[in-house]
Amino acid sequence: MWELSERKPFITGNWKMNPKSRTEAIDLAQGIVNCIKSDNKSDVGLFVPFPFLDSVKNVVGDSIIVGAEMVTPELSGAFTGGVSPLMLKSIGVTLALVGHSERRTINKETDEDIHAQCRILVEQEMNVILCIGESLEEFEKDLAPAVCAVQLKKALAGMTAEEVTSHITIAYEPVWAIGTGKVATPKIAQTVHETIRGIVRDMYDDDVAARIRILYGGSVTPDSVDGLLSQPDIDGALVGGASLSSNSFGRIINFQPPSRRRRALRRIRRTLLFWRQ
């Protein structure tokens, strides 16, 4: 198992159907950029509604990777309301979110739909954050490993190790924690992430399992991020509501695992003792 430091952290925000206007989107994006510290060591991404993609990209430049919240698994044709990978690539968007729990439940996307989206994005040399996760009922019945295994195997069916390591990031989002304010403890989240990495290892090999990034996506907040990101198999976060506040999302981007926080506090104490002498 690689340590977190060997897989670059990836902090992403999913704006869903927010904000209400282009002006608000631009202001929010600029506020987030302003919050990123110069010594930030993470990749940062934002999934924004289609109408705001171009505007947000112009604001954030190279500091944030801007992605689409979904994609239609077709290149063109009579698909009213659809947005193809080619359309996204034409405006410089090369990242898309696939399989989010809301798309699975509200839009009734099936495992087959999600596989088709992953497949066409990878074929177009685009990158994917693939969401998997269990419902509350499934979690309470200890079915999280089985649910994640089925979703992962169906989504990545037929993909090579090179395709997965080059284009796929996994986001574990326990459905029972989405929009509820509930969050899995770092211990629970780590256990599932370790299981997911094991599933990838069984599907491919140790190298793929060691290289793939697995993000946690269950109501991540400024208060919970440090504990979650201190776990060895949690490589970042997929953030919902907190990404709509530049201050909150900025705090998450600039996360500080407890071990680093303790060292900082010790330095402060030593400084205070020095000046008291």
CSV table of N, CA, C and O in Angstrom, one decimal, residues 10 28 38 41 55 81 112 168 194 197 201-202 228 256:
chain,number,residue,atom,x,y,z
A,10,PHE,N,-6.3,14.9,-4.4
A,10,PHE,CA,-7.2,15.5,-5.4
A,10,PHE,C,-8.4,16.0,-4.7
A,10,PHE,O,-9.2,15.2,-4.2
A,28,LEU,N,-17.9,33.0,-7.4
A,28,LEU,CA,-17.6,31.9,-6.6
A,28,LEU,C,-16.3,31.3,-7.0
A,28,LEU,O,-15.4,31.0,-6.2
A,38,SER,N,-0.4,29.4,-2.0
A,38,SER,CA,0.7,29.3,-3.0
A,38,SER,C,1.5,28.0,-2.8
A,38,SER,O,2.0,27.5,-3.8
A,41,LYS,N,-0.4,21.6,-2.3
A,41,LYS,CA,0.2,20.4,-2.8
A,41,LYS,C,-0.8,19.5,-3.5
A,41,LYS,O,-0.5,18.4,-3.9
A,55,SER,N,-17.1,30.0,-18.7
A,55,SER,CA,-16.8,31.2,-17.9
A,55,SER,C,-15.9,30.9,-16.7
A,55,SER,O,-15.0,31.6,-16.4
A,81,GLY,N,-31.0,17.5,-25.7
A,81,GLY,CA,-30.5,17.8,-24.3
A,81,GLY,C,-29.2,17.2,-24.0
A,81,GLY,O,-28.6,17.4,-22.9
A,112,GLU,N,-25.1,0.0,-16.7
A,112,GLU,CA,-24.7,-0.1,-18.1
A,112,GLU,C,-24.5,1.3,-18.7
A,112,GLU,O,-23.7,1.6,-19.5
A,168,ILE,N,-8.8,7.1,-14.9
A,168,ILE,CA,-9.8,6.9,-13.9
A,168,ILE,C,-9.4,7.3,-12.5
A,168,ILE,O,-8.3,6.9,-12.0
A,194,GLU,N,-10.0,1.0,1.7
A,194,GLU,CA,-9.0,-0.1,1.6
A,194,GLU,C,-9.6,-1.3,0.8
A,194,GLU,O,-8.9,-1.9,0.0
A,197,ARG,N,-9.6,-0.5,-2.9
A,197,ARG,CA,-8.3,-0.7,-3.5
A,197,ARG,C,-8.0,-2.2,-3.7
A,197,ARG,O,-7.4,-2.6,-4.6
A,201,ARG,N,-7.2,-4.2,-7.1
A,201,ARG,CA,-6.0,-5.1,-7.1
A,201,ARG,C,-6.4,-6.5,-7.7
A,201,ARG,O,-5.7,-7.0,-8.5
A,202,ASP,N,-7.6,-6.9,-7.3
A,202,ASP,CA,-8.1,-8.2,-7.8
A,202,ASP,C,-8.4,-8.1,-9.3
A,202,ASP,O,-8.2,-9.1,-10.0
A,228,LEU,N,-10.3,12.8,7.8
A,228,LEU,CA,-10.5,11.9,6.6
A,228,LEU,C,-9.2,11.8,5.8
A,228,LEU,O,-8.8,10.7,5.4
A,256,GLN,N,-5.3,20.0,6.5
A,256,GLN,CA,-4.1,19.8,7.3
A,256,GLN,C,-4.4,18.6,8.2
A,256,GLN,O,-5.0,18.7,9.2
